[in-house]
Amino acid sequence: MIDIHGQRRFEALLQEHRKIVFKVARVYARGEEDRNDLAQEIAAQLWRSFPGYDETRRFSTWMYRIALNVGISHARREIGRIARFEPLDDTLAERAEGTTIDEPDDRLRQMWTVIDALEPLDRALIVLYLEERSYAEIAEVIGISETNVATKLNRLKQRLRKAMDAASSPPTTRTSAWNSTN
C-alpha cells in the first residue's frame, strides 16, 4: 500500500511525464475511445507497479517500459480479437481521386500509418527513437542490447524509408514495395 506521500509523489511524476502515456496510447490503439481506454490502462498499471519503482533509476525510463509493455499487450489482444478494418475517410477518398501527398501533415500521417503497420516491438523501438532516446535508454526500456537496438533501428529506418517512398509512388508499386521489405 502506498502512503499519502507516495501517492502525491506518483501523481506529480505522472503529471510531469504524462505525454509518455499518450504517445504510447497513440501508437498502440486505434480511435480516440480506444486510445483513452489504453491510456487509463497504462496509468492503472503504473500505479500498481509504483511500489516497485527504484528511485535510483530515471522515472521516464521505468514509465516507458511499463507503458510499452501494456501497449504491446493491448496490440496483441486486438490482433487476436478483431480483423484490421479502417473506414474510408474523406482524406483517403481525396488521395484515391489522384491528389498528391506533399503537405507536411500528410507526410506525417503517412509515416504514422506505416509505423502502425509494424509489429508491436518494432513500434516501440521507433517511438523511443523518435523521442530521441539514447540507444542505452532504448536498450534498458526494451530489454535488449545496445548493439541489437542499433541493428534493429537501422533496419527499421530502411524499411520506413522504402515504405514512405512507395507510398508516394503510383498505387501499382505501393503494395509490392512494402511487402518486399518485410
GROMACS .gro file of N, CA and C in nm:
model
  546
    1MET      N    1   0.084  -0.119   0.000
    1MET     CA    2   0.000   0.000   0.000
    1MET      C    3   0.088   0.125   0.000
    2ILE      N    4   0.047   0.222  -0.073
    2ILE     CA    5   0.124   0.347  -0.085
    2ILE      C    6   0.064   0.449   0.011
    3ASP      N    7   0.151   0.515   0.087
    3ASP     CA    8   0.103   0.619   0.179
    3ASP      C    9   0.073   0.747   0.103
    4ILE      N   10   0.021   0.847   0.170
    4ILE     CA   11  -0.020   0.973   0.106
    4ILE      C   12   0.099   1.043   0.040
    5HIS      N   13   0.217   1.034   0.103
    5HIS     CA   14   0.337   1.095   0.044
    5HIS      C   15   0.371   1.025  -0.089
    6GLY      N   16   0.364   0.891  -0.090
    6GLY     CA   17   0.392   0.815  -0.210
    6GLY      C   18   0.289   0.844  -0.319
    7GLN      N   19   0.165   0.859  -0.278
    7GLN     CA   20   0.059   0.890  -0.374
    7GLN      C   21   0.083   1.025  -0.438
    8ARG      N   22   0.120   1.124  -0.358
    8ARG     CA   23   0.147   1.258  -0.413
    8ARG      C   24   0.268   1.255  -0.505
    9ARG      N   25   0.370   1.180  -0.465
    9ARG     CA   26   0.490   1.168  -0.549
    9ARG      C   27   0.453   1.105  -0.684
   10PHE      N   28   0.374   0.997  -0.680
   10PHE     CA   29   0.332   0.931  -0.803
   10PHE      C   30   0.253   1.027  -0.891
   11GLU      N   31   0.158   1.097  -0.833
   11GLU     CA   32   0.076   1.191  -0.910
   11GLU      C   33   0.161   1.299  -0.975
   12ALA      N   34   0.259   1.351  -0.902
   12ALA     CA   35   0.347   1.455  -0.957
   12ALA      C   36   0.431   1.400  -1.072
   13LEU      N   37   0.487   1.280  -1.054
   13LEU     CA   38   0.569   1.220  -1.159
   13LEU      C   39   0.484   1.186  -1.282
   14LEU      N   40   0.364   1.133  -1.258
   14LEU     CA   41   0.275   1.100  -1.369
   14LEU      C   42   0.238   1.227  -1.446
   15GLN      N   43   0.208   1.332  -1.374
   15GLN     CA   44   0.173   1.459  -1.438
   15GLN      C   45   0.290   1.513  -1.519
   16GLU      N   46   0.409   1.504  -1.464
   16GLU     CA   47   0.528   1.554  -1.531
   16GLU      C   48   0.559   1.478  -1.660
   17HIS      N   49   0.530   1.349  -1.660
   17HIS     CA   50   0.565   1.263  -1.774
   17HIS      C   51   0.442   1.208  -1.846
   18ARG      N   52   0.328   1.272  -1.833
   18ARG     CA   53   0.202   1.221  -1.888
   18ARG      C   54   0.205   1.206  -2.040
   19LYS      N   55   0.289   1.283  -2.108
   19LYS     CA   56   0.295   1.273  -2.254
   19LYS      C   57   0.339   1.134  -2.298
   20ILE      N   58   0.419   1.067  -2.217
   20ILE     CA   59   0.462   0.931  -2.250
   20ILE      C   60   0.341   0.840  -2.262
   21VAL      N   61   0.248   0.852  -2.167
   21VAL     CA   62   0.128   0.768  -2.168
   21VAL      C   63   0.050   0.790  -2.298
   22PHE      N   64   0.031   0.915  -2.336
   22PHE     CA   65  -0.048   0.946  -2.454
   22PHE      C   66   0.023   0.907  -2.583
   23LYS      N   67   0.155   0.919  -2.587
   23LYS     CA   68   0.229   0.878  -2.706
   23LYS      C   69   0.220   0.728  -2.726
   24VAL      N   70   0.236   0.654  -2.619
   24VAL     CA   71   0.227   0.508  -2.630
   24VAL      C   72   0.085   0.468  -2.668
   25ALA      N   73  -0.014   0.531  -2.607
   25ALA     CA   74  -0.153   0.500  -2.641
   25ALA      C   75  -0.181   0.531  -2.787
   26ARG      N   76  -0.124   0.638  -2.839
   26ARG     CA   77  -0.142   0.675  -2.980
   26ARG      C   78  -0.088   0.568  -3.074
   27VAL      N   79   0.024   0.509  -3.036
   27VAL     CA   80   0.089   0.412  -3.121
   27VAL      C   81   0.019   0.276  -3.118
   28TYR      N   82  -0.037   0.239  -3.005
   28TYR     CA   83  -0.090   0.103  -2.991
   28TYR      C   84  -0.242   0.093  -2.991
   29ALA      N   85  -0.312   0.204  -3.006
   29ALA     CA   86  -0.459   0.198  -3.007
   29ALA      C   87  -0.513   0.274  -3.126
   30ARG      N   88  -0.625   0.229  -3.174
   30ARG     CA   89  -0.691   0.292  -3.288
   30ARG      C   90  -0.815   0.364  -3.238
   31GLY      N   91  -0.835   0.483  -3.282
   31GLY     CA   92  -0.954   0.559  -3.245
   31GLY      C   93  -0.939   0.624  -3.108
   32GLU      N   94  -1.007   0.737  -3.093
   32GLU     CA   95  -0.993   0.816  -2.971
   32GLU      C   96  -1.038   0.740  -2.846
   33GLU      N   97  -1.149   0.672  -2.856
   33GLU     CA   98  -1.201   0.599  -2.740
   33GLU      C   99  -1.105   0.488  -2.697
   34ASP      N  100  -1.052   0.415  -2.793
   34ASP     CA  101  -0.957   0.309  -2.765
   34ASP      C  102  -0.829   0.366  -2.704
   35ARG      N  103  -0.782   0.480  -2.757
   35ARG     CA  104  -0.662   0.545  -2.702
   35ARG      C  105  -0.685   0.588  -2.557
   36ASN      N  106  -0.803   0.645  -2.529
   36ASN     CA  107  -0.833   0.686  -2.392
   36ASN      C  108  -0.837   0.566  -2.298
   37ASP      N  109  -0.897   0.456  -2.344
   37ASP     CA  110  -0.902   0.334  -2.262
   37ASP      C  111  -0.761   0.282  -2.235
   38LEU      N  112  -0.678   0.281  -2.338
   38LEU     CA  113  -0.541   0.232  -2.321
   38LEU      C  114  -0.462   0.325  -2.229
   39ALA      N  115  -0.479   0.454  -2.242
   39ALA     CA  116  -0.410   0.548  -2.153
   39ALA      C  117  -0.449   0.522  -2.008
   40GLN      N  118  -0.577   0.496  -1.982
   40GLN     CA  119  -0.621   0.464  -1.846
   40GLN      C  120  -0.561   0.332  -1.798
   41GLU      N  121  -0.555   0.235  -1.888
   41GLU     CA  122  -0.497   0.105  -1.853
   41GLU      C  123  -0.348   0.121  -1.818
   42ILE      N  124  -0.278   0.204  -1.894
   42ILE     CA  125  -0.136   0.230  -1.866
   42ILE      C  126  -0.121   0.298  -1.731
   43ALA      N  127  -0.201   0.400  -1.706
   43ALA     CA  128  -0.193   0.473  -1.579
   43ALA      C  129  -0.222   0.379  -1.461
   44ALA      N  130  -0.320   0.292  -1.477
   44ALA     CA  131  -0.353   0.198  -1.370
   44ALA      C  132  -0.237   0.102  -1.344
   45GLN      N  133  -0.173   0.054  -1.451
   45GLN     CA  134  -0.060  -0.036  -1.433
   45GLN      C  135   0.058   0.037  -1.371
   46LEU      N  136   0.079   0.162  -1.409
   46LEU     CA  137   0.186   0.241  -1.347
   46LEU      C  138   0.161   0.253  -1.197
   47TRP      N  139   0.037   0.279  -1.159
   47TRP     CA  140   0.001   0.293  -1.017
   47TRP      C  141   0.026   0.161  -0.943
   48ARG      N  142  -0.018   0.049  -1.002
   48ARG     CA  143   0.002  -0.081  -0.938
   48ARG      C  144   0.151  -0.115  -0.924
   49SER      N  145   0.231  -0.070  -1.020
   49SER     CA  146   0.374  -0.102  -1.020
   49SER      C  147   0.459  -0.003  -0.941
   50PHE      N  148   0.403   0.110  -0.906
   50PHE     CA  149   0.481   0.216  -0.842
   50PHE      C  150   0.553   0.173  -0.715
   51PRO      N  151   0.494   0.089  -0.631
   51PRO     CA  152   0.569   0.048  -0.511
   51PRO      C  153   0.703  -0.019  -0.543
   52GLY      N  154   0.716  -0.078  -0.662
   52GLY     CA  155   0.841  -0.143  -0.701
   52GLY      C  156   0.937  -0.052  -0.776
   53TYR      N  157   0.899   0.074  -0.797
   53TYR     CA  158   0.985   0.167  -0.870
   53TYR      C  159   1.113   0.193  -0.792
   54ASP      N  160   1.227   0.178  -0.857
   54ASP     CA  161   1.359   0.202  -0.799
   54ASP      C  162   1.398   0.347  -0.826
   55GLU      N  163   1.397   0.428  -0.723
   55GLU     CA  164   1.422   0.571  -0.739
   55GLU      C  165   1.565   0.605  -0.781
   56THR      N  166   1.652   0.506  -0.788
   56THR     CA  167   1.787   0.533  -0.839
   56THR      C  168   1.788   0.536  -0.991
   57ARG      N  169   1.678   0.495  -1.052
   57ARG     CA  170   1.665   0.495  -1.199
   57ARG      C  171   1.575   0.610  -1.242
   58ARG      N  172   1.589   0.648  -1.369
   58ARG     CA  173   1.505   0.756  -1.424
   58ARG      C  174   1.360   0.710  -1.430
   59PHE      N  175   1.271   0.795  -1.384
   59PHE     CA  176   1.129   0.762  -1.384
   59PHE      C  177   1.079   0.744  -1.527
   60SER      N  178   1.123   0.829  -1.619
   60SER     CA  179   1.073   0.820  -1.757
   60SER      C  180   1.109   0.686  -1.821
   61THR      N  181   1.227   0.632  -1.790
   61THR     CA  182   1.267   0.503  -1.844
   61THR      C  183   1.177   0.393  -1.788
   62TRP      N  184   1.156   0.394  -1.659
   62TRP     CA  185   1.067   0.298  -1.593
   62TRP      C  186   0.926   0.308  -1.650
   63MET      N  187   0.881   0.431  -1.666
   63MET     CA  188   0.747   0.457  -1.717
   63MET      C  189   0.731   0.405  -1.860
   64TYR      N  190   0.830   0.431  -1.945
   64TYR     CA  191   0.825   0.382  -2.082
   64TYR      C  192   0.817   0.229  -2.084
   65ARG      N  193   0.896   0.165  -2.001
   65ARG     CA  194   0.898   0.019  -2.001
   65ARG      C  195   0.758  -0.035  -1.969
   66ILE      N  196   0.696   0.018  -1.868
   66ILE     CA  197   0.563  -0.029  -1.830
   66ILE      C  198   0.460   0.008  -1.936
   67ALA      N  199   0.464   0.132  -1.982
   67ALA     CA  200   0.367   0.178  -2.082
   67ALA      C  201   0.378   0.096  -2.210
   68LEU      N  202   0.498   0.069  -2.255
   68LEU     CA  203   0.517  -0.009  -2.377
   68LEU      C  204   0.472  -0.154  -2.358
   69ASN      N  205   0.499  -0.211  -2.242
   69ASN     CA  206   0.452  -0.347  -2.217
   69ASN      C  207   0.300  -0.354  -2.220
   70VAL      N  208   0.234  -0.257  -2.160
   70VAL     CA  209   0.087  -0.253  -2.163
   70VAL      C  210   0.040  -0.231  -2.307
   71GLY      N  211   0.104  -0.141  -2.379
   71GLY     CA  212   0.067  -0.114  -2.518
   71GLY      C  213   0.085  -0.235  -2.608
   72ILE      N  214   0.196  -0.305  -2.591
   72ILE     CA  215   0.222  -0.424  -2.672
   72ILE      C  216   0.119  -0.533  -2.640
   73SER      N  217   0.089  -0.551  -2.513
   73SER     CA  218  -0.013  -0.650  -2.474
   73SER      C  219  -0.148  -0.613  -2.534
   74HIS      N  220  -0.180  -0.486  -2.530
   74HIS     CA  221  -0.305  -0.438  -2.588
   74HIS      C  222  -0.311  -0.468  -2.739
   75ALA      N  223  -0.201  -0.438  -2.808
   75ALA     CA  224  -0.196  -0.461  -2.953
   75ALA      C  225  -0.211  -0.610  -2.985
   76ARG      N  226  -0.148  -0.694  -2.907
   76ARG     CA  227  -0.159  -0.838  -2.931
   76ARG      C  228  -0.302  -0.887  -2.908
   77ARG      N  229  -0.367  -0.836  -2.805
   77ARG     CA  230  -0.507  -0.873  -2.781
   77ARG      C  231  -0.595  -0.829  -2.896
   78GLU      N  232  -0.572  -0.707  -2.946
   78GLU     CA  233  -0.652  -0.654  -3.056
   78GLU      C  234  -0.634  -0.735  -3.184
   79ILE      N  235  -0.511  -0.775  -3.211
   79ILE     CA  236  -0.485  -0.855  -3.332
   79ILE      C  237  -0.563  -0.985  -3.325
   80GLY      N  238  -0.565  -1.046  -3.210
   80GLY     CA  239  -0.637  -1.171  -3.195
   80GLY      C  240  -0.787  -1.155  -3.189
   81ARG      N  241  -0.833  -1.037  -3.152
   81ARG     CA  242  -0.977  -1.015  -3.130
   81ARG      C  243  -1.051  -0.970  -3.255
   82ILE      N  244  -0.993  -0.879  -3.331
   82ILE     CA  245  -1.065  -0.825  -3.447
   82ILE      C  246  -0.976  -0.822  -3.570
   83ALA      N  247  -1.038  -0.826  -3.683
   83ALA     CA  248  -0.965  -0.809  -3.809
   83ALA      C  249  -0.938  -0.661  -3.826
   84ARG      N  250  -0.826  -0.629  -3.885
   84ARG     CA  251  -0.792  -0.488  -3.909
   84ARG      C  252  -0.891  -0.429  -4.010
   85PHE      N  253  -0.954  -0.321  -3.973
   85PHE     CA  254  -1.052  -0.256  -4.058
   85PHE      C  255  -1.051  -0.108  -4.027
   86GLU      N  256  -1.036  -0.027  -4.130
   86GLU     CA  257  -1.047   0.117  -4.114
   86GLU      C  258  -1.141   0.171  -4.219
   87PRO      N  259  -1.243   0.247  -4.175
   87PRO     CA  260  -1.336   0.302  -4.274
   87PRO      C  261  -1.266   0.406  -4.361
   88LEU      N  262  -1.314   0.418  -4.483
   88LEU     CA  263  -1.260   0.515  -4.575
   88LEU      C  264  -1.306   0.654  -4.532
   89ASP      N  265  -1.211   0.742  -4.504
   89ASP     CA  266  -1.249   0.879  -4.467
   89ASP      C  267  -1.224   0.972  -4.585
   90ASP      N  268  -1.264   1.097  -4.571
   90ASP     CA  269  -1.253   1.194  -4.681
   90ASP      C  270  -1.110   1.210  -4.730
   91THR      N  271  -1.013   1.207  -4.638
   91THR     CA  272  -0.874   1.226  -4.678
   91THR      C  273  -0.831   1.114  -4.772
   92LEU      N  274  -0.866   0.990  -4.737
   92LEU     CA  275  -0.828   0.877  -4.822
   92LEU      C  276  -0.900   0.884  -4.956
   93ALA      N  277  -1.025   0.926  -4.955
   93ALA     CA  278  -1.100   0.937  -5.079
   93ALA      C  279  -1.036   1.039  -5.172
   94GLU      N  280  -0.991   1.152  -5.117
   94GLU     CA  281  -0.925   1.254  -5.199
   94GLU      C  282  -0.798   1.199  -5.261
   95ARG      N  283  -0.722   1.122  -5.184
   95ARG     CA  284  -0.599   1.064  -5.237
   95ARG      C  285  -0.630   0.967  -5.350
   96ALA      N  286  -0.736   0.891  -5.334
   96ALA     CA  287  -0.774   0.794  -5.436
   96ALA      C  288  -0.815   0.863  -5.566
   97GLU      N  289  -0.863   0.986  -5.555
   97GLU     CA  290  -0.903   1.062  -5.673
   97GLU      C  291  -0.785   1.123  -5.745
   98GLY      N  292  -0.664   1.104  -5.692
   98GLY     CA  293  -0.546   1.149  -5.764
   98GLY      C  294  -0.476   1.270  -5.706
   99THR      N  295  -0.518   1.320  -5.592
   99THR     CA  296  -0.446   1.431  -5.533
   99THR      C  297  -0.311   1.383  -5.483
  100THR      N  298  -0.213   1.469  -5.487
  100THR     CA  299  -0.080   1.430  -5.443
  100THR      C  300  -0.065   1.455  -5.294
  101ILE      N  301   0.028   1.383  -5.235
  101ILE     CA  302   0.054   1.396  -5.093
  101ILE      C  303   0.188   1.465  -5.076
  102ASP      N  304   0.182   1.596  -5.055
  102ASP     CA  305   0.307   1.665  -5.033
  102ASP      C  306   0.296   1.766  -4.919
  103GLU      N  307   0.185   1.769  -4.851
  103GLU     CA  308   0.171   1.855  -4.734
  103GLU      C  309   0.245   1.789  -4.618
  104PRO      N  310   0.312   1.868  -4.534
  104PRO     CA  311   0.383   1.809  -4.420
  104PRO      C  312   0.291   1.724  -4.332
  105ASP      N  313   0.168   1.768  -4.309
  105ASP     CA  314   0.076   1.691  -4.227
  105ASP      C  315   0.042   1.558  -4.292
  106ASP      N  316   0.030   1.556  -4.424
  106ASP     CA  317   0.001   1.432  -4.494
  106ASP      C  318   0.119   1.335  -4.484
  107ARG      N  319   0.239   1.386  -4.497
  107ARG     CA  320   0.358   1.300  -4.485
  107ARG      C  321   0.367   1.243  -4.343
  108LEU      N  322   0.334   1.325  -4.244
  108LEU     CA  323   0.336   1.279  -4.106
  108LEU      C  324   0.231   1.171  -4.085
  109ARG      N  325   0.111   1.191  -4.139
  109ARG     CA  326   0.005   1.090  -4.129
  109ARG      C  327   0.049   0.962  -4.200
  110GLN      N  328   0.113   0.981  -4.313
  110GLN     CA  329   0.163   0.867  -4.389
  110GLN      C  330   0.265   0.788  -4.306
  111MET      N  331   0.355   0.860  -4.241
  111MET     CA  332   0.457   0.796  -4.159
  111MET      C  333   0.390   0.716  -4.046
  112TRP      N  334   0.292   0.775  -3.979
  112TRP     CA  335   0.225   0.704  -3.869
  112TRP      C  336   0.147   0.584  -3.921
  113THR      N  337   0.095   0.591  -4.040
  113THR     CA  338   0.026   0.476  -4.098
  113THR      C  339   0.126   0.361  -4.117
  114VAL      N  340   0.244   0.394  -4.166
  114VAL     CA  341   0.347   0.293  -4.185
  114VAL      C  342   0.390   0.237  -4.049
  115ILE      N  343   0.411   0.324  -3.950
  115ILE     CA  344   0.450   0.279  -3.817
  115ILE      C  345   0.342   0.191  -3.756
  116ASP      N  346   0.217   0.228  -3.774
  116ASP     CA  347   0.106   0.148  -3.720
  116ASP      C  348   0.105   0.006  -3.774
  117ALA      N  349   0.158  -0.014  -3.894
  117ALA     CA  350   0.159  -0.147  -3.956
  117ALA      C  351   0.273  -0.234  -3.905
  118LEU      N  352   0.365  -0.177  -3.829
  118LEU     CA  353   0.479  -0.254  -3.777
  118LEU      C  354   0.436  -0.346  -3.664
  119GLU      N  355   0.519  -0.444  -3.637
  119GLU     CA  356   0.498  -0.532  -3.522
  119GLU      C  357   0.510  -0.448  -3.394
  120PRO      N  358   0.445  -0.488  -3.286
  120PRO     CA  359   0.447  -0.409  -3.163
  120PRO      C  360   0.586  -0.372  -3.111
  121LEU      N  361   0.680  -0.466  -3.110
  121LEU     CA  362   0.814  -0.435  -3.061
  121LEU      C  363   0.883  -0.333  -3.151
  122ASP      N  364   0.865  -0.346  -3.283
  122ASP     CA  365   0.924  -0.251  -3.376
  122ASP      C  366   0.865  -0.111  -3.356
  123ARG      N  367   0.735  -0.104  -3.328
  123ARG     CA  368   0.672   0.025  -3.299
  123ARG      C  369   0.735   0.087  -3.175
  124ALA      N  370   0.760   0.006  -3.074
  124ALA     CA  371   0.821   0.057  -2.951
  124ALA      C  372   0.959   0.115  -2.981
  125LEU      N  373   1.038   0.045  -3.060
  125LEU     CA  374   1.171   0.094  -3.095
  125LEU      C  375   1.162   0.228  -3.167
  126ILE      N  376   1.073   0.237  -3.265
  126ILE     CA  377   1.060   0.360  -3.342
  126ILE      C  378   1.010   0.475  -3.255
  127VAL      N  379   0.914   0.449  -3.168
  127VAL     CA  380   0.863   0.555  -3.080
  127VAL      C  381   0.974   0.610  -2.993
  128LEU      N  382   1.052   0.522  -2.933
  128LEU     CA  383   1.162   0.567  -2.848
  128LEU      C  384   1.269   0.641  -2.929
  129TYR      N  385   1.295   0.595  -3.050
  129TYR     CA  386   1.390   0.662  -3.138
  129TYR      C  387   1.340   0.803  -3.173
  130LEU      N  388   1.211   0.813  -3.207
  130LEU     CA  389   1.154   0.944  -3.241
  130LEU      C  390   1.152   1.038  -3.121
  131GLU      N  391   1.151   0.980  -3.001
  131GLU     CA  392   1.158   1.059  -2.879
  131GLU      C  393   1.301   1.103  -2.848
  132GLU      N  394   1.393   1.065  -2.937
  132GLU     CA  395   1.535   1.098  -2.925
  132GLU      C  396   1.597   1.040  -2.799
  133ARG      N  397   1.552   0.919  -2.764
  133ARG     CA  398   1.612   0.846  -2.652
  133ARG      C  399   1.743   0.785  -2.700
  134SER      N  400   1.839   0.776  -2.608
  134SER     CA  401   1.969   0.716  -2.644
  134SER      C  402   1.952   0.566  -2.666
  135TYR      N  403   2.046   0.508  -2.739
  135TYR     CA  404   2.042   0.363  -2.760
  135TYR      C  405   2.047   0.291  -2.625
  136ALA      N  406   2.125   0.345  -2.531
  136ALA     CA  407   2.135   0.284  -2.399
  136ALA      C  408   1.999   0.283  -2.329
  137GLU      N  409   1.927   0.395  -2.336
  137GLU     CA  410   1.797   0.401  -2.272
  137GLU      C  411   1.696   0.312  -2.343
  138ILE      N  412   1.700   0.310  -2.476
  138ILE     CA  413   1.610   0.223  -2.551
  138ILE      C  414   1.637   0.077  -2.512
  139ALA      N  415   1.764   0.041  -2.504
  139ALA     CA  416   1.801  -0.096  -2.466
  139ALA      C  417   1.747  -0.131  -2.329
  140GLU      N  418   1.757  -0.038  -2.235
  140GLU     CA  419   1.708  -0.061  -2.100
  140GLU      C  420   1.556  -0.077  -2.098
  141VAL      N  421   1.486   0.008  -2.171
  141VAL     CA  422   1.340   0.002  -2.174
  141VAL      C  423   1.291  -0.127  -2.240
  142ILE      N  424   1.349  -0.161  -2.355
  142ILE     CA  425   1.304  -0.276  -2.434
  142ILE      C  426   1.358  -0.407  -2.378
  143GLY      N  427   1.476  -0.400  -2.317
  143GLY     CA  428   1.534  -0.522  -2.261
  143GLY      C  429   1.621  -0.599  -2.359
  144ILE      N  430   1.686  -0.524  -2.451
  144ILE     CA  431   1.779  -0.586  -2.546
  144ILE      C  432   1.910  -0.507  -2.540
  145SER      N  433   2.015  -0.559  -2.604
  145SER     CA  434   2.144  -0.491  -2.601
  145SER      C  435   2.144  -0.366  -2.688
  146GLU      N  436   2.237  -0.276  -2.660
  146GLU     CA  437   2.251  -0.154  -2.741
  146GLU      C  438   2.284  -0.189  -2.886
  147THR      N  439   2.366  -0.290  -2.906
  147THR     CA  440   2.401  -0.333  -3.041
  147THR      C  441   2.277  -0.381  -3.115
  148ASN      N  442   2.194  -0.456  -3.046
  148ASN     CA  443   2.070  -0.505  -3.106
  148ASN      C  444   1.977  -0.387  -3.139
  149VAL      N  445   1.972  -0.287  -3.050
  149VAL     CA  446   1.892  -0.166  -3.076
  149VAL      C  447   1.940  -0.100  -3.204
  150ALA      N  448   2.071  -0.080  -3.215
  150ALA     CA  449   2.127  -0.014  -3.333
  150ALA      C  450   2.095  -0.091  -3.461
  151THR      N  451   2.112  -0.221  -3.456
  151THR     CA  452   2.085  -0.305  -3.574
  151THR      C  453   1.938  -0.298  -3.613
  152LYS      N  454   1.850  -0.318  -3.515
  152LYS     CA  455   1.707  -0.317  -3.543
  152LYS      C  456   1.661  -0.181  -3.594
  153LEU      N  457   1.711  -0.073  -3.533
  153LEU     CA  458   1.671   0.060  -3.576
  153LEU      C  459   1.718   0.091  -3.717
  154ASN      N  460   1.839   0.050  -3.751
  154ASN     CA  461   1.888   0.074  -3.887
  154ASN      C  462   1.800   0.002  -3.988
  155ARG      N  463   1.764  -0.121  -3.958
  155ARG     CA  464   1.676  -0.197  -4.049
  155ARG      C  465   1.537  -0.133  -4.057
  156LEU      N  466   1.486  -0.091  -3.942
  156LEU     CA  467   1.353  -0.028  -3.941
  156LEU      C  468   1.353   0.104  -4.018
  157LYS      N  469   1.458   0.183  -4.002
  157LYS     CA  470   1.465   0.309  -4.075
  157LYS      C  471   1.468   0.285  -4.225
  158GLN      N  472   1.540   0.182  -4.269
  158GLN     CA  473   1.543   0.148  -4.411
  158GLN      C  474   1.404   0.107  -4.459
  159ARG      N  475   1.336   0.022  -4.381
  159ARG     CA  476   1.201  -0.021  -4.417
  159ARG      C  477   1.106   0.097  -4.423
  160LEU      N  478   1.115   0.187  -4.325
  160LEU     CA  479   1.027   0.304  -4.324
  160LEU      C  480   1.053   0.393  -4.443
  161ARG      N  481   1.180   0.415  -4.474
  161ARG     CA  482   1.215   0.497  -4.589
  161ARG      C  483   1.157   0.439  -4.718
  162LYS      N  484   1.172   0.309  -4.736
  162LYS     CA  485   1.119   0.243  -4.856
  162LYS      C  486   0.967   0.251  -4.859
  163ALA      N  487   0.904   0.230  -4.745
  163ALA     CA  488   0.757   0.235  -4.741
  163ALA      C  489   0.707   0.376  -4.768
  164MET      N  490   0.775   0.476  -4.715
  164MET     CA  491   0.735   0.615  -4.740
  164MET      C  492   0.754   0.650  -4.887
  165ASP      N  493   0.865   0.606  -4.945
  165ASP     CA  494   0.888   0.629  -5.088
  165ASP      C  495   0.780   0.559  -5.170
  166ALA      N  496   0.748   0.437  -5.133
  166ALA     CA  497   0.647   0.360  -5.205
  166ALA      C  498   0.510   0.425  -5.191
  167ALA      N  499   0.482   0.482  -5.075
  167ALA     CA  500   0.352   0.547  -5.053
  167ALA      C  501   0.338   0.671  -5.140
  168SER      N  502   0.450   0.731  -5.179
  168SER     CA  503   0.446   0.849  -5.264
  168SER      C  504   0.446   0.812  -5.413
  169SER      N  505   0.467   0.683  -5.441
  169SER     CA  506   0.470   0.634  -5.579
  169SER      C  507   0.329   0.601  -5.626
  170PRO      N  508   0.315   0.572  -5.756
  170PRO     CA  509   0.185   0.530  -5.808
  170PRO      C  510   0.134   0.406  -5.734
  171PRO      N  511   0.003   0.390  -5.722
  171PRO     CA  512  -0.057   0.280  -5.645
  171PRO      C  513  -0.010   0.141  -5.684
  172THR      N  514   0.027   0.118  -5.808
  172THR     CA  515   0.066  -0.017  -5.850
  172THR      C  516   0.193  -0.064  -5.783
  173THR      N  517   0.283   0.028  -5.744
  173THR     CA  518   0.409  -0.013  -5.681
  173THR      C  519   0.401  -0.005  -5.530
  174ARG      N  520   0.300   0.057  -5.476
  174ARG     CA  521   0.290   0.081  -5.331
  174ARG      C  522   0.292  -0.049  -5.252
  175THR      N  523   0.205  -0.143  -5.282
  175THR     CA  524   0.194  -0.266  -5.205
  175THR      C  525   0.320  -0.351  -5.219
  176SER      N  526   0.369  -0.368  -5.341
  176SER     CA  527   0.483  -0.455  -5.359
  176SER      C  528   0.608  -0.399  -5.292
  177ALA      N  529   0.624  -0.269  -5.287
  177ALA     CA  530   0.742  -0.212  -5.223
  177ALA      C  531   0.740  -0.237  -5.072
  178TRP      N  532   0.625  -0.226  -5.009
  178TRP     CA  533   0.617  -0.250  -4.864
  178TRP      C  534   0.636  -0.399  -4.835
  179ASN      N  535   0.572  -0.484  -4.913
  179ASN     CA  536   0.582  -0.627  -4.888
  179ASN      C  537   0.723  -0.679  -4.909
  180SER      N  538   0.796  -0.621  -4.999
  180SER     CA  539   0.931  -0.670  -5.026
  180SER      C  540   1.027  -0.633  -4.915
  181THR      N  541   0.990  -0.539  -4.829
  181THR     CA  542   1.080  -0.501  -4.720
  181THR      C  543   1.049  -0.576  -4.593
  182ASN      N  544   0.938  -0.646  -4.587
  182ASN     CA  545   0.902  -0.721  -4.465
  182ASN      C  546   0.979  -0.850  -4.454
   0.00000   0.00000   0.00000
